mmCIF file of C-alpha atoms in Angstrom:
data_model
loop_
_atom_site.group_PDB
_atom_site.id
_atom_site.type_symbol
_atom_site.label_atom_id
_atom_site.label_comp_id
_atom_site.label_asym_id
_atom_site.label_seq_id
_atom_site.Cartn_x
_atom_site.Cartn_y
_atom_site.Cartn_z
ATOM 1 C CA UNK A 1 28.872 3.832 11.773
ATOM 2 C CA UNK A 2 28.350 5.171 8.392
ATOM 3 C CA UNK A 3 30.857 6.476 5.287
ATOM 4 C CA UNK A 4 31.639 10.092 5.574
ATOM 5 C CA UNK A 5 31.408 11.991 2.145
ATOM 6 C CA UNK A 6 34.469 14.051 1.341
ATOM 7 C CA UNK A 7 33.264 14.791 -2.225
ATOM 8 C CA UNK A 8 30.494 17.574 -1.285
ATOM 9 C CA UNK A 9 31.094 19.929 -3.379
ATOM 10 C CA UNK A 10 28.779 23.490 -3.082
ATOM 11 C CA UNK A 11 28.745 25.816 -5.724
ATOM 12 C CA UNK A 12 27.148 28.875 -5.303
ATOM 13 C CA UNK A 13 26.652 31.316 -7.994
ATOM 14 C CA UNK A 14 24.231 34.500 -8.123
ATOM 15 C CA UNK A 15 24.048 38.075 -10.356
ATOM 16 C CA UNK A 16 22.175 40.984 -10.166
ATOM 17 C CA UNK A 17 21.899 43.534 -13.406
ATOM 18 C CA UNK A 18 20.386 47.095 -13.505
ATOM 19 C CA UNK A 19 19.041 46.753 -17.004
ATOM 20 C CA UNK A 20 18.460 50.844 -17.395
ATOM 21 C CA UNK A 21 21.370 51.845 -15.204
ATOM 22 C CA UNK A 22 19.375 54.360 -13.214
ATOM 23 C CA UNK A 23 19.829 52.799 -9.634
ATOM 24 C CA UNK A 24 16.166 51.777 -9.258
ATOM 25 C CA UNK A 25 15.375 48.215 -11.050
ATOM 26 C CA UNK A 26 17.741 45.158 -10.232
ATOM 27 C CA UNK A 27 16.944 41.754 -11.864
ATOM 28 C CA UNK A 28 18.630 38.989 -9.049
ATOM 29 C CA UNK A 29 18.973 35.299 -9.703
ATOM 30 C CA UNK A 30 20.901 32.925 -8.202
ATOM 31 C CA UNK A 31 22.143 29.194 -7.878
ATOM 32 C CA UNK A 32 23.113 27.348 -4.941
ATOM 33 C CA UNK A 33 24.036 23.589 -4.075
ATOM 34 C CA UNK A 34 23.888 23.131 0.209
ATOM 35 C CA UNK A 35 24.617 20.122 2.413
ATOM 36 C CA UNK A 36 23.183 18.692 5.662
ATOM 37 C CA UNK A 37 24.744 16.560 8.397
ATOM 38 C CA UNK A 38 21.964 14.623 10.119
ATOM 39 C CA UNK A 39 21.438 14.551 13.311
ATOM 40 C CA UNK A 40 22.689 12.629 16.260
ATOM 41 C CA UNK A 41 19.367 11.490 16.342
ATOM 42 C CA UNK A 42 20.048 9.298 13.369
ATOM 43 C CA UNK A 43 22.540 6.712 14.679
ATOM 44 C CA UNK A 44 22.291 7.942 18.922
ATOM 45 C CA UNK A 45 19.541 4.559 18.615
ATOM 46 C CA UNK A 46 22.022 2.106 18.151
ATOM 47 C CA UNK A 47 23.269 2.285 21.168
ATOM 48 C CA UNK A 48 20.928 -0.055 22.311
ATOM 49 C CA UNK A 49 21.130 -2.786 18.939
ATOM 50 C CA UNK A 50 23.409 -5.600 18.961
ATOM 51 C CA UNK A 51 26.006 -6.233 18.881
ATOM 52 C CA UNK A 52 26.227 -3.586 20.522
ATOM 53 C CA UNK A 53 23.426 -4.239 23.683
ATOM 54 C CA UNK A 54 22.934 -7.888 23.394
ATOM 55 C CA UNK A 55 19.447 -8.957 25.078
ATOM 56 C CA UNK A 56 19.344 -13.133 26.206
ATOM 57 C CA UNK A 57 16.090 -14.186 26.475
ATOM 58 C CA UNK A 58 15.273 -17.471 29.094
ATOM 59 C CA UNK A 59 12.613 -19.250 28.341
ATOM 60 C CA UNK A 60 10.704 -21.945 31.538
ATOM 61 C CA UNK A 61 13.175 -20.339 34.623
ATOM 62 C CA UNK A 62 12.239 -20.065 38.036
ATOM 63 C CA UNK A 63 13.022 -16.628 39.819
ATOM 64 C CA UNK A 64 15.240 -18.571 42.364
ATOM 65 C CA UNK A 65 17.289 -20.063 39.142
ATOM 66 C CA UNK A 66 17.092 -18.108 36.434
ATOM 67 C CA UNK A 67 20.112 -19.930 34.374
ATOM 68 C CA UNK A 68 18.196 -23.363 34.679
ATOM 69 C CA UNK A 69 15.664 -22.124 32.173
ATOM 70 C CA UNK A 70 16.357 -23.036 28.458
ATOM 71 C CA UNK A 71 17.291 -20.513 26.083
ATOM 72 C CA UNK A 72 14.137 -19.290 23.915
ATOM 73 C CA UNK A 73 13.648 -20.009 20.172
ATOM 74 C CA UNK A 74 11.909 -16.974 19.325
ATOM 75 C CA UNK A 75 13.764 -14.460 17.610
ATOM 76 C CA UNK A 76 16.019 -12.040 19.608
ATOM 77 C CA UNK A 77 13.289 -8.945 18.739
ATOM 78 C CA UNK A 78 13.881 -6.114 16.836
ATOM 79 C CA UNK A 79 16.327 -3.262 17.144
ATOM 80 C CA UNK A 80 17.554 -0.070 14.740
ATOM 81 C CA UNK A 81 20.081 0.512 12.045
ATOM 82 C CA UNK A 82 22.205 3.141 9.874
ATOM 83 C CA UNK A 83 22.028 2.252 6.500
ATOM 84 C CA UNK A 84 25.446 2.152 4.970
ATOM 85 C CA UNK A 85 24.540 3.921 1.896
ATOM 86 C CA UNK A 86 23.822 7.325 3.764
ATOM 87 C CA UNK A 87 24.643 10.368 1.139
ATOM 88 C CA UNK A 88 24.033 13.317 2.562
ATOM 89 C CA UNK A 89 21.225 15.573 2.692
ATOM 90 C CA UNK A 90 21.138 18.005 -0.130
ATOM 91 C CA UNK A 91 19.304 20.842 -1.084
ATOM 92 C CA UNK A 92 19.651 22.284 -4.785
ATOM 93 C CA UNK A 93 18.080 26.133 -4.244
ATOM 94 C CA UNK A 94 17.314 28.351 -6.569
ATOM 95 C CA UNK A 95 15.379 32.474 -7.699
ATOM 96 C CA UNK A 96 15.144 34.947 -9.712
ATOM 97 C CA UNK A 97 13.682 38.142 -8.665
ATOM 98 C CA UNK A 98 12.490 41.929 -9.923
ATOM 99 C CA UNK A 99 13.181 44.814 -7.858
ATOM 100 C CA UNK A 100 11.602 47.858 -8.870
ATOM 101 C CA UNK A 101 12.429 51.347 -6.695
ATOM 102 C CA UNK A 102 8.839 52.969 -7.052
ATOM 103 C CA UNK A 103 8.071 56.583 -6.025
ATOM 104 C CA UNK A 104 7.165 57.631 -2.211
ATOM 105 C CA UNK A 105 9.965 55.779 -0.964
ATOM 106 C CA UNK A 106 7.887 52.571 -2.127
ATOM 107 C CA UNK A 107 10.475 49.210 -3.066
ATOM 108 C CA UNK A 108 8.358 46.553 -5.210
ATOM 109 C CA UNK A 109 9.797 43.052 -4.964
ATOM 110 C CA UNK A 110 8.686 39.702 -6.909
ATOM 111 C CA UNK A 111 10.779 36.988 -6.941
ATOM 112 C CA UNK A 112 10.428 32.941 -7.633
ATOM 113 C CA UNK A 113 12.414 30.645 -4.933
ATOM 114 C CA UNK A 114 12.656 26.971 -5.463
ATOM 115 C CA UNK A 115 14.668 24.040 -3.930
ATOM 116 C CA UNK A 116 14.752 20.634 -5.065
ATOM 117 C CA UNK A 117 15.795 18.361 -2.123
ATOM 118 C CA UNK A 118 17.464 14.935 -1.847
ATOM 119 C CA UNK A 119 18.616 12.560 0.223
ATOM 120 C CA UNK A 120 16.698 13.281 3.339
ATOM 121 C CA UNK A 121 15.808 11.650 6.120
ATOM 122 C CA UNK A 122 13.989 9.010 6.639
ATOM 123 C CA UNK A 123 12.701 5.746 9.059
ATOM 124 C CA UNK A 124 11.759 2.351 6.804
ATOM 125 C CA UNK A 125 10.268 -0.857 7.769
ATOM 126 C CA UNK A 126 13.250 -3.332 6.866
ATOM 127 C CA UNK A 127 12.219 -6.427 7.837
ATOM 128 C CA UNK A 128 8.718 -6.642 6.538
ATOM 129 C CA UNK A 129 6.517 -10.178 5.542
ATOM 130 C CA UNK A 130 5.756 -9.919 2.192
ATOM 131 C CA UNK A 131 1.622 -10.477 2.027
ATOM 132 C CA UNK A 132 0.207 -12.994 0.533
ATOM 133 C CA UNK A 133 -2.957 -14.431 -0.479
ATOM 134 C CA UNK A 134 -5.807 -12.419 0.368
ATOM 135 C CA UNK A 135 -2.858 -9.234 0.843
ATOM 136 C CA UNK A 136 -2.143 -10.849 4.477
ATOM 137 C CA UNK A 137 2.109 -12.301 5.354
ATOM 138 C CA UNK A 138 2.144 -15.806 5.962
ATOM 139 C CA UNK A 139 2.629 -17.565 9.705
ATOM 140 C CA UNK A 140 4.313 -17.581 11.261
ATOM 141 C CA UNK A 141 5.435 -14.081 10.853
ATOM 142 C CA UNK A 142 9.268 -14.137 11.880
ATOM 143 C CA UNK A 143 9.894 -17.365 9.529
ATOM 144 C CA UNK A 144 8.711 -15.358 6.733
ATOM 145 C CA UNK A 145 10.654 -11.540 7.267
ATOM 146 C CA UNK A 146 13.204 -10.553 4.761
ATOM 147 C CA UNK A 147 16.113 -11.095 7.668
ATOM 148 C CA UNK A 148 14.884 -14.235 9.349
ATOM 149 C CA UNK A 149 15.851 -14.792 13.257
ATOM 150 C CA UNK A 150 15.035 -11.005 13.833
ATOM 151 C CA UNK A 151 11.402 -9.116 14.341
ATOM 152 C CA UNK A 152 10.836 -5.695 13.205
ATOM 153 C CA UNK A 153 13.904 -3.720 11.776
ATOM 154 C CA UNK A 154 13.639 0.368 11.312
ATOM 155 C CA UNK A 155 16.217 1.743 8.954
ATOM 156 C CA UNK A 156 17.598 4.872 9.469
ATOM 157 C CA UNK A 157 18.342 6.086 5.821
ATOM 158 C CA UNK A 158 19.172 8.990 3.181
ATOM 159 C CA UNK A 159 16.300 8.332 0.718
ATOM 160 C CA UNK A 160 14.113 11.550 0.839
ATOM 161 C CA UNK A 161 12.852 13.989 -1.640
ATOM 162 C CA UNK A 162 10.594 16.819 -1.602
ATOM 163 C CA UNK A 163 10.829 19.825 -4.036
ATOM 164 C CA UNK A 164 9.482 23.470 -3.503
ATOM 165 C CA UNK A 165 8.584 26.212 -6.183
ATOM 166 C CA UNK A 166 7.294 29.988 -4.363
ATOM 167 C CA UNK A 167 6.107 32.708 -6.086
ATOM 168 C CA UNK A 168 7.045 35.722 -3.525
ATOM 169 C CA UNK A 169 5.469 39.169 -3.497
ATOM 170 C CA UNK A 170 6.694 42.170 -1.232
ATOM 171 C CA UNK A 171 5.732 45.371 -1.389
ATOM 172 C CA UNK A 172 7.238 47.976 1.016
ATOM 173 C CA UNK A 173 7.365 51.857 1.878
ATOM 174 C CA UNK A 174 10.225 52.405 3.830
ATOM 175 C CA UNK A 175 11.337 56.650 3.946
ATOM 176 C CA UNK A 176 10.353 58.927 6.511
ATOM 177 C CA UNK A 177 10.337 58.578 9.860
ATOM 178 C CA UNK A 178 7.299 58.532 10.265
ATOM 179 C CA UNK A 179 4.895 55.990 8.525
ATOM 180 C CA UNK A 180 6.547 52.323 7.152
ATOM 181 C CA UNK A 181 4.395 49.889 5.952
ATOM 182 C CA UNK A 182 4.642 46.276 4.123
ATOM 183 C CA UNK A 183 2.708 43.327 2.304
ATOM 184 C CA UNK A 184 4.679 40.176 2.068
ATOM 185 C CA UNK A 185 2.603 37.486 0.180
ATOM 186 C CA UNK A 186 3.892 33.888 -1.298
ATOM 187 C CA UNK A 187 1.930 31.494 -3.241
ATOM 188 C CA UNK A 188 3.693 28.431 -2.867
ATOM 189 C CA UNK A 189 3.820 24.618 -3.319
ATOM 190 C CA UNK A 190 6.424 21.531 -0.556
ATOM 191 C CA UNK A 191 5.695 18.084 -1.891
ATOM 192 C CA UNK A 192 8.015 15.309 -1.023
ATOM 193 C CA UNK A 193 7.320 12.048 0.799
ATOM 194 C CA UNK A 194 7.974 11.523 4.065
ATOM 195 C CA UNK A 195 8.238 14.629 6.960
ATOM 196 C CA UNK A 196 8.744 12.536 10.037
ATOM 197 C CA UNK A 197 12.738 12.652 9.383
ATOM 198 C CA UNK A 198 14.215 9.559 12.065
ATOM 199 C CA UNK A 199 10.775 9.104 13.367
ATOM 200 C CA UNK A 200 9.743 5.035 14.404
ATOM 201 C CA UNK A 201 6.076 6.055 14.848
ATOM 202 C CA UNK A 202 3.820 3.309 13.348
ATOM 203 C CA UNK A 203 2.238 6.933 11.671
ATOM 204 C CA UNK A 204 5.352 7.993 10.443
ATOM 205 C CA UNK A 205 5.771 5.277 8.724
ATOM 206 C CA UNK A 206 5.103 4.902 5.216
ATOM 207 C CA UNK A 207 1.297 2.744 4.624
ATOM 208 C CA UNK A 208 3.427 0.433 2.602
ATOM 209 C CA UNK A 209 6.915 -0.308 2.494
ATOM 210 C CA UNK A 210 7.572 -1.771 -0.797
ATOM 211 C CA UNK A 211 6.198 1.714 -2.104
ATOM 212 C CA UNK A 212 7.644 4.744 -0.966
ATOM 213 C CA UNK A 213 7.156 6.557 -4.045
ATOM 214 C CA UNK A 214 3.523 6.336 -2.623
ATOM 215 C CA UNK A 215 4.346 8.661 0.277
ATOM 216 C CA UNK A 216 4.839 11.248 -2.413
ATOM 217 C CA UNK A 217 2.452 14.293 -1.604
ATOM 218 C CA UNK A 218 2.028 17.299 0.405
ATOM 219 C CA UNK A 219 4.246 18.404 3.065
ATOM 220 C CA UNK A 220 3.212 18.822 6.650
ATOM 221 C CA UNK A 221 4.647 22.274 6.180
ATOM 222 C CA UNK A 222 2.857 22.911 3.283
ATOM 223 C CA UNK A 223 0.836 26.295 3.505
ATOM 224 C CA UNK A 224 -0.413 27.554 -0.433
ATOM 225 C CA UNK A 225 -1.093 30.775 0.268
ATOM 226 C CA UNK A 226 0.576 33.318 3.121
ATOM 227 C CA UNK A 227 -0.451 36.611 3.543
ATOM 228 C CA UNK A 228 0.942 38.792 5.212
ATOM 229 C CA UNK A 229 0.422 42.909 6.047
ATOM 230 C CA UNK A 230 2.253 45.422 8.569
ATOM 231 C CA UNK A 231 3.021 49.074 9.379
ATOM 232 C CA UNK A 232 3.936 51.549 12.329
ATOM 233 C CA UNK A 233 2.845 55.209 12.631
ATOM 234 C CA UNK A 234 4.580 57.584 14.355
ATOM 235 C CA UNK A 235 1.925 60.716 14.772
ATOM 236 C CA UNK A 236 3.415 64.044 15.634
ATOM 237 C CA UNK A 237 5.473 64.787 18.475
ATOM 238 C CA UNK A 238 3.843 68.592 18.620
ATOM 239 C CA UNK A 239 6.508 69.656 20.556
ATOM 240 C CA UNK A 240 5.994 73.557 19.777
ATOM 241 C CA UNK A 241 3.015 73.057 21.169
ATOM 242 C CA UNK A 242 3.716 72.570 24.206
ATOM 243 C CA UNK A 243 2.516 72.261 27.739
ATOM 244 C CA UNK A 244 -0.880 70.075 28.071
ATOM 245 C CA UNK A 245 -1.310 69.722 24.475
ATOM 246 C CA UNK A 246 1.682 68.744 23.638
ATOM 247 C CA UNK A 247 1.286 66.114 26.553
ATOM 248 C CA UNK A 248 -2.017 64.282 25.939
ATOM 249 C CA UNK A 249 -1.990 64.551 22.002
ATOM 250 C CA UNK A 250 1.704 64.927 20.439
ATOM 251 C CA UNK A 251 3.968 61.372 20.765
ATOM 252 C CA UNK A 252 1.364 58.284 19.693
ATOM 253 C CA UNK A 253 2.533 55.753 18.048
ATOM 254 C CA UNK A 254 0.504 53.273 16.188
ATOM 255 C CA UNK A 255 1.446 49.815 14.706
ATOM 256 C CA UNK A 256 -0.219 46.422 13.847
ATOM 257 C CA UNK A 257 0.704 43.162 11.765
ATOM 258 C CA UNK A 258 -2.341 40.922 9.867
ATOM 259 C CA UNK A 259 -1.903 37.706 8.559
ATOM 260 C CA UNK A 260 -3.690 35.115 6.741
ATOM 261 C CA UNK A 261 -2.177 31.909 6.227
ATOM 262 C CA UNK A 262 -4.238 28.594 3.927
ATOM 263 C CA UNK A 263 -4.002 25.608 6.578
ATOM 264 C CA UNK A 264 -1.527 22.873 6.853
ATOM 265 C CA UNK A 265 -2.441 19.361 5.478
ATOM 266 C CA UNK A 266 -3.926 16.070 7.296
ATOM 267 C CA UNK A 267 -4.001 13.005 6.363
ATOM 268 C CA UNK A 268 -6.921 10.142 6.559
ATOM 269 C CA UNK A 269 -6.300 7.695 8.662
ATOM 270 C CA UNK A 270 -8.883 3.935 8.478
ATOM 271 C CA UNK A 271 -6.822 2.567 12.261
ATOM 272 C CA UNK A 272 -3.994 0.094 12.030
ATOM 273 C CA UNK A 273 -3.484 -3.522 11.207
ATOM 274 C CA UNK A 274 -0.637 -6.291 11.576
ATOM 275 C CA UNK A 275 -2.259 -8.734 9.293
ATOM 276 C CA UNK A 276 -0.501 -7.323 5.907
ATOM 277 C CA UNK A 277 2.641 -7.035 6.770
ATOM 278 C CA UNK A 278 2.936 -8.472 10.109
ATOM 279 C CA UNK A 279 3.892 -5.296 12.113
ATOM 280 C CA UNK A 280 1.416 -2.757 12.834
ATOM 281 C CA UNK A 281 0.661 -0.136 9.857
ATOM 282 C CA UNK A 282 -1.393 3.011 9.560
ATOM 283 C CA UNK A 283 -4.263 2.676 6.968
ATOM 284 C CA UNK A 284 -5.192 5.657 4.754
ATOM 285 C CA UNK A 285 -9.142 5.805 4.371
ATOM 286 C CA UNK A 286 -10.279 4.875 0.548
ATOM 287 C CA UNK A 287 -11.345 7.884 -1.125
ATOM 288 C CA UNK A 288 -14.729 7.421 -1.875
ATOM 289 C CA UNK A 289 -15.461 8.779 -6.032
ATOM 290 C CA UNK A 290 -17.113 11.310 -6.721
ATOM 291 C CA UNK A 291 -16.423 12.934 -3.584
ATOM 292 C CA UNK A 292 -14.430 16.021 -3.136
ATOM 293 C CA UNK A 293 -12.427 15.295 -0.140
ATOM 294 C CA UNK A 294 -11.446 19.548 0.485
ATOM 295 C CA UNK A 295 -14.884 20.383 -0.366
ATOM 296 C CA UNK A 296 -17.522 21.784 2.581
ATOM 297 C CA UNK A 297 -20.451 19.092 3.802
ATOM 298 C CA UNK A 298 -23.105 19.461 2.455
ATOM 299 C CA UNK A 299 -24.878 21.421 5.454
ATOM 300 C CA UNK A 300 -21.646 23.776 5.318
ATOM 301 C CA UNK A 301 -18.729 23.664 8.149
ATOM 302 C CA UNK A 302 -19.481 23.680 11.971
ATOM 303 C CA UNK A 303 -17.269 22.534 14.689
ATOM 304 C CA UNK A 304 -18.956 19.561 14.718
ATOM 305 C CA UNK A 305 -18.622 18.132 11.178
ATOM 306 C CA UNK A 306 -15.835 20.799 10.015
ATOM 307 C CA UNK A 307 -14.897 18.913 6.752
ATOM 308 C CA UNK A 308 -16.045 16.398 3.625
ATOM 309 C CA UNK A 309 -16.260 12.670 5.818
ATOM 310 C CA UNK A 310 -18.777 11.388 3.107
ATOM 311 C CA UNK A 311 -15.402 11.817 1.022
ATOM 312 C CA UNK A 312 -13.750 8.987 2.792
ATOM 313 C CA UNK A 313 -14.771 5.540 3.597
ATOM 314 C CA UNK A 314 -12.441 2.171 5.309
ATOM 315 C CA UNK A 315 -10.558 -0.319 3.016
ATOM 316 C CA UNK A 316 -11.929 -3.483 3.413
ATOM 317 C CA UNK A 317 -10.146 -6.424 6.038
ATOM 318 C CA UNK A 318 -6.902 -6.260 5.443
ATOM 319 C CA UNK A 319 -6.219 -3.624 2.617
ATOM 320 C CA UNK A 320 -4.260 -0.815 2.156
ATOM 321 C CA UNK A 321 -6.427 2.572 1.411
ATOM 322 C CA UNK A 322 -5.905 4.668 -1.458
ATOM 323 C CA UNK A 323 -5.637 7.770 -0.214
ATOM 324 C CA UNK A 324 -3.084 10.000 -0.552
ATOM 325 C CA UNK A 325 -0.967 11.260 1.848
ATOM 326 C CA UNK A 326 -1.477 14.524 3.050
ATOM 327 C CA UNK A 327 -4.715 14.775 1.287
ATOM 328 C CA UNK A 328 -6.904 17.204 3.181
ATOM 329 C CA UNK A 329 -6.656 20.674 3.767
ATOM 330 C CA UNK A 330 -6.849 21.835 7.150
ATOM 331 C CA UNK A 331 -8.287 25.474 8.741
ATOM 332 C CA UNK A 332 -7.281 28.385 7.605
ATOM 333 C CA UNK A 333 -5.739 31.091 10.089
ATOM 334 C CA UNK A 334 -6.121 35.074 10.164
ATOM 335 C CA UNK A 335 -5.580 36.934 13.003
ATOM 336 C CA UNK A 336 -4.545 40.742 13.733
ATOM 337 C CA UNK A 337 -2.337 42.368 16.342
ATOM 338 C CA UNK A 338 -2.422 46.157 17.285
ATOM 339 C CA UNK A 339 -0.377 47.640 18.888
ATOM 340 C CA UNK A 340 -0.846 51.683 20.243
ATOM 341 C CA UNK A 341 2.038 53.534 22.142
ATOM 342 C CA UNK A 342 2.013 56.773 23.552
ATOM 343 C CA UNK A 343 5.514 58.459 24.654
ATOM 344 C CA UNK A 344 6.571 61.019 27.591
ATOM 345 C CA UNK A 345 9.854 63.892 28.551
ATOM 346 C CA UNK A 346 10.872 63.021 30.894
ATOM 347 C CA UNK A 347 13.413 66.063 30.891
ATOM 348 C CA UNK A 348 16.523 65.834 28.799
ATOM 349 C CA UNK A 349 17.116 62.171 28.571
ATOM 350 C CA UNK A 350 14.457 60.372 30.793
ATOM 351 C CA UNK A 351 11.563 58.750 28.624
ATOM 352 C CA UNK A 352 8.218 56.889 29.363
ATOM 353 C CA UNK A 353 6.281 54.713 27.406
ATOM 354 C CA UNK A 354 2.513 53.285 27.721
ATOM 355 C CA UNK A 355 1.503 50.568 25.762
ATOM 356 C CA UNK A 356 -1.550 49.380 25.076
ATOM 357 C CA UNK A 357 -1.013 45.939 23.107
ATOM 358 C CA UNK A 358 -3.871 43.540 21.750
ATOM 359 C CA UNK A 359 -3.214 40.097 20.037
ATOM 360 C CA UNK A 360 -5.985 38.504 17.553
ATOM 361 C CA UNK A 361 -7.797 42.052 18.260
ATOM 362 C CA UNK A 362 -11.113 40.976 16.388
ATOM 363 C CA UNK A 363 -11.335 37.535 18.634
ATOM 364 C CA UNK A 364 -11.295 35.413 15.614
ATOM 365 C CA UNK A 365 -12.318 31.954 16.307
ATOM 366 C CA UNK A 366 -9.349 30.032 14.436
ATOM 367 C CA UNK A 367 -9.204 25.848 14.531
ATOM 368 C CA UNK A 368 -5.858 24.689 15.918
ATOM 369 C CA UNK A 369 -6.729 21.153 14.716
ATOM 370 C CA UNK A 370 -9.325 18.706 13.750
ATOM 371 C CA UNK A 371 -10.039 15.101 14.418
ATOM 372 C CA UNK A 372 -9.081 12.764 11.036
ATOM 373 C CA UNK A 373 -8.894 9.284 12.495
ATOM 374 C CA UNK A 374 -11.919 7.236 11.160
ATOM 375 C CA UNK A 375 -11.306 4.948 14.531
ATOM 376 C CA UNK A 376 -12.270 7.925 16.470
ATOM 377 C CA UNK A 377 -15.830 9.076 17.746
ATOM 378 C CA UNK A 378 -15.202 12.659 17.026
ATOM 379 C CA UNK A 379 -14.233 12.298 12.705
ATOM 380 C CA UNK A 380 -14.834 15.165 11.541
ATOM 381 C CA UNK A 381 -14.788 17.465 14.506
ATOM 382 C CA UNK A 382 -13.531 20.536 15.635
ATOM 383 C CA UNK A 383 -10.462 19.424 18.407
ATOM 384 C CA UNK A 384 -8.994 22.961 19.386
ATOM 385 C CA UNK A 385 -8.928 26.458 18.996
ATOM 386 C CA UNK A 386 -6.279 29.055 18.464
ATOM 387 C CA UNK A 387 -6.452 31.968 21.284
ATOM 388 C CA UNK A 388 -8.642 34.408 21.980
ATOM 389 C CA UNK A 389 -7.907 37.795 21.584
ATOM 390 C CA UNK A 390 -5.506 38.513 24.685
ATOM 391 C CA UNK A 391 -5.066 42.287 25.562
ATOM 392 C CA UNK A 392 -1.486 43.305 28.017
ATOM 393 C CA UNK A 393 -0.949 46.701 29.274
ATOM 394 C CA UNK A 394 2.859 48.106 29.716
ATOM 395 C CA UNK A 395 5.264 50.725 30.846
ATOM 396 C CA UNK A 396 8.523 51.344 29.836
ATOM 397 C CA UNK A 397 11.180 53.443 31.120
ATOM 398 C CA UNK A 398 13.978 54.341 29.723
ATOM 399 C CA UNK A 399 16.723 56.890 31.121
#
């Protein structure tokens, strides 16, 4: 269905430099080009489209004589297509980092990591009707489409793009067998003009099929801040103490991980419209001048009004919204998982471990999602939460 690229050269180059030649400092960098072949879903839907499958509509027929009617004058319907100019998705990846060995078995790592992705898979509405006077497509719609004789056409093409930039910091202690700990922090920004791969759901299509650049904004998976702290502590086994003291006080192990990340990004929508382009499109809301969409509401954030709903307004009739894609940063996540183990010796070879684990140990109410559709009565409300505290006990035997 599309031509295979035969010239996809994928060079990789990297370097490591020890500036003081003592084995404690490393400066590293690299660049590479990577290619991907889109999943089969992009071409699977063509199996139900012309000319592989032909759908014939007969008008004014009878149940007992279907062939006695007349051929319909309406278009044969819409279908899915694949762009012939189907360049392979390409990622240009680059990094530059500094690593330093510090006392007490600590290693610090600071890196810039980025990439630029081009020719990403997206779905575009190809056969829209151009809006005329008053921002409304002329009727009859099917007589004013780009390709007369067909209704809606979804084309799978590789015209999307994205960019990623990040500062990644890691501090880890890996020395003896008693205490290990690590801290990792990423400050990043991921932007692009599509997130949906090959989905043809109206909410994943561009609001304006004539202006794909207008979709450029934060990606759904963008998390500006991500922090993770982990630790593992093995307490003395007290083997020399022996007896009850060793059995009760020795062999304990404690570990945990604390995570924080800023929220995902949402588009604020204002319903659908079928008059502008002749097909259903999801409208984005308008931004209200002087209002910050990511500021807290005047009365503070609550489950009933989590974000500043006053920053958004519905577009005028048959007008597109002016807010960017993914304009609203959602709720952050903060959680701590904790575990405590007790190890027992059973003879020379057998071991028994009693495990106690707690997830979301402080039972923080982490919000999973909020309602961002202005046509929903719950607009601005919290709609779901992450799991609350979960505790479990386990017993493990090894022999």
